Structures are given as structure tokens and as C-alpha cells.
Short mmCIF file of C-alpha atoms and ligand atoms in Angstrom, two decimals:
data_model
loop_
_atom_site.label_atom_id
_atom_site.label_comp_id
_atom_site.label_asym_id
_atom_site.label_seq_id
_atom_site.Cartn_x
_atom_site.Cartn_y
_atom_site.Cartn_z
CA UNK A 1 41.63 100.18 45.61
CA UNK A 2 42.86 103.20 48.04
CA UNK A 3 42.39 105.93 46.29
CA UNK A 4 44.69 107.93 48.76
CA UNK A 5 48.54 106.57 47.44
CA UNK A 6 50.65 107.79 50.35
CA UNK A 7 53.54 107.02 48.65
CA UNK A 8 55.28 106.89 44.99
CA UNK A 9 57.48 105.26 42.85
CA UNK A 10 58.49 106.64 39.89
CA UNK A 11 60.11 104.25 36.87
CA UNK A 12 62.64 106.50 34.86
CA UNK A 13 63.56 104.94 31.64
CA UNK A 14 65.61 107.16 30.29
CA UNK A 15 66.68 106.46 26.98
CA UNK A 16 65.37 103.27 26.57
CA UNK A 17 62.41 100.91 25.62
CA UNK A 18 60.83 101.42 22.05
CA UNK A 19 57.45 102.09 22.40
CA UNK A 20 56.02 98.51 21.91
CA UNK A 21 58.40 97.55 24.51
CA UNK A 22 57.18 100.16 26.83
CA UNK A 23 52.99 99.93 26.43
CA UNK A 24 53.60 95.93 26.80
CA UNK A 25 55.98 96.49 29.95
CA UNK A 26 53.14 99.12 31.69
CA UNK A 27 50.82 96.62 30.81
CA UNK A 28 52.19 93.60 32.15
CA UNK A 29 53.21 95.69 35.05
CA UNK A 30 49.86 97.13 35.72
CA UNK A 31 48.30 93.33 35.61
CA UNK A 32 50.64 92.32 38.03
CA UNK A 33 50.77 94.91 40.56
CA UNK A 34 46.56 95.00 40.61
CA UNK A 35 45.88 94.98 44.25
CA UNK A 36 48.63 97.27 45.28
CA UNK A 37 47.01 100.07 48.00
CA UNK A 38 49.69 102.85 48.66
CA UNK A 39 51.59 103.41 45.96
CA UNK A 40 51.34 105.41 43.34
CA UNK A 41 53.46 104.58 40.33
CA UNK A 42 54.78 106.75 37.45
CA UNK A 43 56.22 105.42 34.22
CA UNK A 44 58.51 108.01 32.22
CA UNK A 45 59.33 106.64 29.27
CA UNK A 46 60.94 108.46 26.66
CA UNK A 47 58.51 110.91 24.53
CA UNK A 48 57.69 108.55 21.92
CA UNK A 49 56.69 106.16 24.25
CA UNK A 50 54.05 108.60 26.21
CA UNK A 51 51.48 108.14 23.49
CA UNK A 52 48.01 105.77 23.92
CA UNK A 53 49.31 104.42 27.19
CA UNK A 54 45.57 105.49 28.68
CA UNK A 55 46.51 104.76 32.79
CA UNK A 56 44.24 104.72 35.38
CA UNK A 57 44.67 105.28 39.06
CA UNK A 58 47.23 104.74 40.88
CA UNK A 59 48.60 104.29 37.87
CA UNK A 60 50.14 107.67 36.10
CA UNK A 61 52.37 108.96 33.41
CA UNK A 62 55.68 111.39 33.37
CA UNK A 63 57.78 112.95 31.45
CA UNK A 64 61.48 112.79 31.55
CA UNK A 65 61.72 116.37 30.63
CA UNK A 66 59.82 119.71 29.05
CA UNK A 67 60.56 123.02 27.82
CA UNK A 68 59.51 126.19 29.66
CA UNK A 69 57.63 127.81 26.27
CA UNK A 70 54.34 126.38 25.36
CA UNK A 71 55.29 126.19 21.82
CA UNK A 72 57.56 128.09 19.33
CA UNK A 73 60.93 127.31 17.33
CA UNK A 74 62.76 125.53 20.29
CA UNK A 75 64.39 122.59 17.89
CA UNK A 76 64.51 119.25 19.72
CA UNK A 77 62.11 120.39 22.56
CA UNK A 78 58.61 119.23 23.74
CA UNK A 79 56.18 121.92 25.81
CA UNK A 80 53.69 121.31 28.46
CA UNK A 81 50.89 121.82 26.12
CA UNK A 82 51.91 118.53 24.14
CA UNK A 83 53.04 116.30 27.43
CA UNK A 84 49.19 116.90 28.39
CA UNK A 85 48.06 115.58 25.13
CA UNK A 86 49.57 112.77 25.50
CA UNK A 87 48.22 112.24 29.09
CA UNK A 88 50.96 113.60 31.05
CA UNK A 89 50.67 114.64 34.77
CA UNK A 90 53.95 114.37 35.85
CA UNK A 91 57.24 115.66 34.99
CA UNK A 92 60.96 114.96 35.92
CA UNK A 93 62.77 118.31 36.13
CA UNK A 94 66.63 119.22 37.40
CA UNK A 95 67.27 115.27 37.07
CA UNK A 96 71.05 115.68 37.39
CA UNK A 97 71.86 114.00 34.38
CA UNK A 98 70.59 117.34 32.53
CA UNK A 99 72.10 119.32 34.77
CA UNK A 100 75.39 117.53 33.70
CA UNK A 101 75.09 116.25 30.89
CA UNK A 102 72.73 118.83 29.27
CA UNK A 103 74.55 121.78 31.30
CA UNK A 104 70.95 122.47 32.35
CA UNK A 105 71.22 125.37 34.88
CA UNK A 106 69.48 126.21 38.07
CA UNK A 107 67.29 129.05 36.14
CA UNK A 108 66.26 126.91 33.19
CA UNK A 109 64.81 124.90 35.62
CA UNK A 110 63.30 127.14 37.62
CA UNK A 111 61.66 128.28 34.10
CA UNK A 112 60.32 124.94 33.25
CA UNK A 113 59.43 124.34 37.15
CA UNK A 114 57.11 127.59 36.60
CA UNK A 115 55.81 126.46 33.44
CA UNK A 116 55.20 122.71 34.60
CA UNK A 117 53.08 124.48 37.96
CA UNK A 118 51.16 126.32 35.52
CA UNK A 119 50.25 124.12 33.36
CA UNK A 120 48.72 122.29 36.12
CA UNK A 121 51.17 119.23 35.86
CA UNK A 122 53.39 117.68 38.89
CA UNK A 123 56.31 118.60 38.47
CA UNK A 124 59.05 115.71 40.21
CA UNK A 125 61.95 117.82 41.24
CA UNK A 126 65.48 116.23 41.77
CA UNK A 127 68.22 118.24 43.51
CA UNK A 128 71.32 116.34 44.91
CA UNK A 129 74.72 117.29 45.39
CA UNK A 130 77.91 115.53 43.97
CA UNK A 131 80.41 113.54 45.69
CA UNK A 132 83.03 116.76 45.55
CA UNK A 133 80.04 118.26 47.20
CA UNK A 134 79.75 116.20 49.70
CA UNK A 135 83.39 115.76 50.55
CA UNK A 136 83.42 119.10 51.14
CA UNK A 137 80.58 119.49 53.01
CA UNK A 138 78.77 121.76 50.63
CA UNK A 139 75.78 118.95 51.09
CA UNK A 140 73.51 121.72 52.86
CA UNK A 141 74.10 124.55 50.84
CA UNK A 142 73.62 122.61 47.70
CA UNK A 143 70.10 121.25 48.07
CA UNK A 144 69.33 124.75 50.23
CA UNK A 145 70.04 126.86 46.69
CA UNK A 146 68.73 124.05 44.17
CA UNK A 147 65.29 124.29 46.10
CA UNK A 148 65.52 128.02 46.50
CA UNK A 149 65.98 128.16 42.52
CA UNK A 150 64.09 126.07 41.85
CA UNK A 151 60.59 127.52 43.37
CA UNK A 152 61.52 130.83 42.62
CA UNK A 153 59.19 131.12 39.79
CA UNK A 154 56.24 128.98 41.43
CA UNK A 155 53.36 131.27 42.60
CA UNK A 156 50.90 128.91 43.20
CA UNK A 157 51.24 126.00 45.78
CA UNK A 158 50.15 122.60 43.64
CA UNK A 159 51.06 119.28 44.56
CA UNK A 160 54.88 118.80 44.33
CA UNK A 161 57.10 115.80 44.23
CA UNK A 162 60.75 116.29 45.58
CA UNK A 163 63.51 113.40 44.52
CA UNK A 164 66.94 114.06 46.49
CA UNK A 165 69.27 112.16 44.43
CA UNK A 166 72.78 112.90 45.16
CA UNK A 167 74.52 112.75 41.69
CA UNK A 168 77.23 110.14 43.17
CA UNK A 169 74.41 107.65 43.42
CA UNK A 170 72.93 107.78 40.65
CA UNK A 171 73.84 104.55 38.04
CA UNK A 172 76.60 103.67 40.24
CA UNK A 173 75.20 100.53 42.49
CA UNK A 174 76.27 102.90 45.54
CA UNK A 175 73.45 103.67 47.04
CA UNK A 176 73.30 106.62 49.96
CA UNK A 177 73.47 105.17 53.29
CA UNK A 178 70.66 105.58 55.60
CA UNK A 179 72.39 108.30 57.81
CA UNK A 180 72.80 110.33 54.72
CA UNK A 181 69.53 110.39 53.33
CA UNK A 182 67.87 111.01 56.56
CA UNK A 183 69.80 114.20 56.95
CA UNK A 184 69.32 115.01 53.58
CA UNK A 185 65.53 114.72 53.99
CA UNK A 186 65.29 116.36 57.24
CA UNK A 187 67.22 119.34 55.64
CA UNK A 188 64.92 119.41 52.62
CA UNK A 189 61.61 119.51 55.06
CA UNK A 190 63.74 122.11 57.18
CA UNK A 191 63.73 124.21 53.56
CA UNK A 192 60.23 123.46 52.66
CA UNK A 193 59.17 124.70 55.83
CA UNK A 194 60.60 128.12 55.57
CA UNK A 195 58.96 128.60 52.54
CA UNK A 196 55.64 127.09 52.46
CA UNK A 197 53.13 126.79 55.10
CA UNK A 198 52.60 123.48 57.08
CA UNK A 199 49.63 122.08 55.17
CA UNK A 200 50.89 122.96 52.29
CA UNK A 201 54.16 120.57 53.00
CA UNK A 202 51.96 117.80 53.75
CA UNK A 203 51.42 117.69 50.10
CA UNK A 204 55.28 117.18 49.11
CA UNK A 205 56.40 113.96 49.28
CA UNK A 206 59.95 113.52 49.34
CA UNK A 207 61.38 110.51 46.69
CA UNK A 208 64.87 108.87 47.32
CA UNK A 209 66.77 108.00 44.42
CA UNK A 210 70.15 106.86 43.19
CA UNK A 211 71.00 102.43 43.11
CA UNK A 212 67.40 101.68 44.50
CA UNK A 213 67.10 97.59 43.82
CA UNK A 214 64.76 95.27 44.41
CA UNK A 215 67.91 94.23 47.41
CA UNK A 216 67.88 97.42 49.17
CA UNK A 217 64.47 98.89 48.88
CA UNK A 218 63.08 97.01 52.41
CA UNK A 219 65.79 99.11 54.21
CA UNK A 220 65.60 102.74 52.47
CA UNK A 221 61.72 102.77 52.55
CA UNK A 222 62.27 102.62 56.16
CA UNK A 223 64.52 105.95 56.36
CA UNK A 224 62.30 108.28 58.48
CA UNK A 225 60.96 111.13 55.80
CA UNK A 226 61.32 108.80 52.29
CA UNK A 227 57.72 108.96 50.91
CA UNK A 228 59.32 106.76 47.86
CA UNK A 229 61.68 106.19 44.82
CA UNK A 230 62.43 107.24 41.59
CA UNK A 231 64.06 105.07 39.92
CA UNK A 232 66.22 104.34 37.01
CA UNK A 233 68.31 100.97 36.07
CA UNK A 234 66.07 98.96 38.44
CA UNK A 235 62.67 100.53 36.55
CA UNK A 236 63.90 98.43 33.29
CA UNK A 237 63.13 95.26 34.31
CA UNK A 238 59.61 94.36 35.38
CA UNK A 239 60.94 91.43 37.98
CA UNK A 240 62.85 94.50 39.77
CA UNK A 241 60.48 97.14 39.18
CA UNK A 242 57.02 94.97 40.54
CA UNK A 243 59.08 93.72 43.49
CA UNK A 244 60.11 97.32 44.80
CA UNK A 245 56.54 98.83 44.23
CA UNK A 246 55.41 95.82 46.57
CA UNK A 247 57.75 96.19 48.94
CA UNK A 248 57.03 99.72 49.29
CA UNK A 249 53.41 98.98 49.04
CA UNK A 250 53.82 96.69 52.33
CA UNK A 251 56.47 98.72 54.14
P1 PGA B 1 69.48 104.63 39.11
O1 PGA B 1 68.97 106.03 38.52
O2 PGA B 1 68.33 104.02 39.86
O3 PGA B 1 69.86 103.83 37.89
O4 PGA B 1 70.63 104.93 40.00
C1 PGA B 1 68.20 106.88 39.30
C2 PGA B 1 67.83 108.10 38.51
O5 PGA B 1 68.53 108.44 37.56
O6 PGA B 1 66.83 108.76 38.81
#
């Protein structure tokens, strides 16, 4: 096995799987996907399906969320402290379904981005812009001030993962075309680069997600500057899930 994954795929479950349902899916998974060399692949389940799942390399676990504190009376939230308990190293952050949804804003996230760094966890940071947005051209602007938020409280430079997921993507079957996300990722590296140093970048991959399928994943692993996918409806079912970790493992 190559220990060096240049690439990832993350499986967001959202809210779904019990937890039987999720350790015999990772399992099964895991078994079948065995001599895989370049990928390495997350499973976020939901938190009570992050316990005893024990993965190896380049096997790893996330979290779908956290909370900034590291423990207190914050009803209905999880910290940092307890993801790594469970065997957490990575953690979704700014998805924009709690930025909508959740009316998450730009500085609670910049909050748990800081905590998440500290903690010494990855976090897996999704900015994307909506279809409004785009239509009127905000598409720059957007992604420039979520990642400029976003690393505002981040002193140290860790390993990051970056997910552009514009929000009209996401769940929809309409996935970005290739045009779009290879701006969209050449703008993000343009960001990075102001802000970190070169080496430093080297060590941010930059995810695509929004309608990734086992159908389209051959031609947006081939968009100059996608180092992967995170994924959502297509992470569900194992058929889906295997097939797009292979063909990013062979593309
Ligand atoms: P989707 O979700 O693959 O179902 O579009 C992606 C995501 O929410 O990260």
C-alpha cells in the first residue's frame, strides 16, 4: 500500500445510516477497495455512527460537524475533544447545508475552523457560492471572503482540505461543468497563494463536490486542480461509492 494518498474522497452521510448500517458499510467497503494506492477515503457518518469504527490507512474518519468550545453547556453540540475520542481526524466545516439550513455564519466557522486546527484535526472546508451568486457574478468574491473568514483564526499552517461546492450543486443531479470548476479552483489556489507560502499550499488539496456519480466522476477527476470529492447521495450506496474511489484511484 502507498502510504502517500495524493488524492481524497470523502463519503458524507449526512443524516443517514444507523450505526450497524454504517460499521458494516465501512467494512464491506474497506474489503473491497483493498488494493487501492492514491486515495485516501473519509467516511462521515453521523456522530453516533463514529464510535469503534477502528480505520487504518488510507482509510480515515470525519465528522460532519463540531463546536468551537472544547466542552461546556452548548445543548445539542459535540467538541473536538470528543470527535478525537472517537478516532476522529477529519472534520467537515462551512458545508453549505449549515450555512443554510443551520444559518451557520462565516465567523462561527471561522471559530470552529480555529478550534478544529488546534486540536490538531483536518479540518475539510467547503465554501461555494449559490446560483443567485453566480448569476450575478459574485462567484469570485464569494469563495475570496468565505476563505478569508474562514482562516482568519488559523495561526498555525496544518494540513488542510478545501471542498468548493457551489450550493446549486449540491443534491440536485446538476453537477458544475468542467469550465466552472476549473475557474473556481484556479481562483481558490490564486487565494491560497496570497496567504500561505508555496510549500505550505502543496499540502491543500482542493475536493470538488456537488452531483459527483459513479457516471461523471472519469470526467471531473480530470479538471486540472481537483485533488478529489466529497461526496454526498452517491457516498450511500457502496456500488457508487467503491466505483468512484476506483476511478479516482486509476485516473
Ligand atoms: P451530493 O452532496 O453529492 O449529494 O450533491 C454533496 C455534499 O453535500 O457534500
Amino acid at each position: 500500500m502507498n502510504m502517500d494518498c495524493a488524492r481524497i474522497v470523502v463519503g458524507n452521510w449526512k443524516m443517514n445510516k444507523l450505526p450497524k448500517e454504517g460499521s458494516s458499510f465501512v467494512e464491506e467497503s474497506v474489503n473491497l477497495l483493498l488494493d487501492v494506492e492514491r486515495v485516501q477515503v473519509i467516511f462521515c457518518p453521523p456522530f453516533t455512527g463514529l464510535l469503534g469504527m477502528n480505520l487504518e490507512h488510507p482509510f480515515s474518519l470525519g465528522s460532519q460537524n463540531c463546536h468551537w468550545e472544547s466542552q461546556g453547556a452548548f445543548t445539542g453540540e459535540i467538541s473536538t475533544r470528543m470527535l478525537k475520542d472517537c478516532g476522529v481526524s477529519y472534520v467537515i466545516l462551512g458545508h453549505s447545508e449549515r450555512r443554510q439550513i443551520f444559518f451557520e455564519t462565516n465567523d462561527w466557522i471561522k471559530w470552529k475552523m480555529g478550534a478544529v486546527v488546534d486540536a490538531g484535526l483536518t479540518p475539510i472546508f467547503c465554501i461555494g457560492e449559490t446560483l443567485e451568486q453566480r448569476k450575478s457574478g459574485q462567484t469570485d468574491q464569494v469563495l475570496t471572503q468565505q476563505l478569508q473568514d474562514g482562516f482568519e483564526m488559523v495561526n498555525s499552517f496544518k494540513k488542510m482540505v478545501i471542498a468548493y461546492e457551489p450550493v446549486w450543486a449540491i443534491g440536485t443531479g446538476i453537477n458544475a461543468k468542467v469550465n466552472q470548476i476549473k475557474d473556481a479552483h484556479l481562483q481558490i489556489k490564486n487565494i491560497l497563494s496570497k496567504q500561505f507560502p508555496k510549500n505550505i499550499l502543496a499540502d491543500f488539496p482542493i475536493l470538488y463536490g456537488g452531483s459527483v456519480t459513479s457516471d461523471n466522476a472519469e470526467e471531473l477527476i480530470s479538471v486540472p486542480g481537483v485533488d478529489g470529492f466529497l461526496i454526498g447521495g452517491a457516498s450511500l450506496n457502496i456500488d457508487s461509492f467503491t466505483s468512484i474511489v476506483r476511478i479516482v484511484d486509476k485516473n
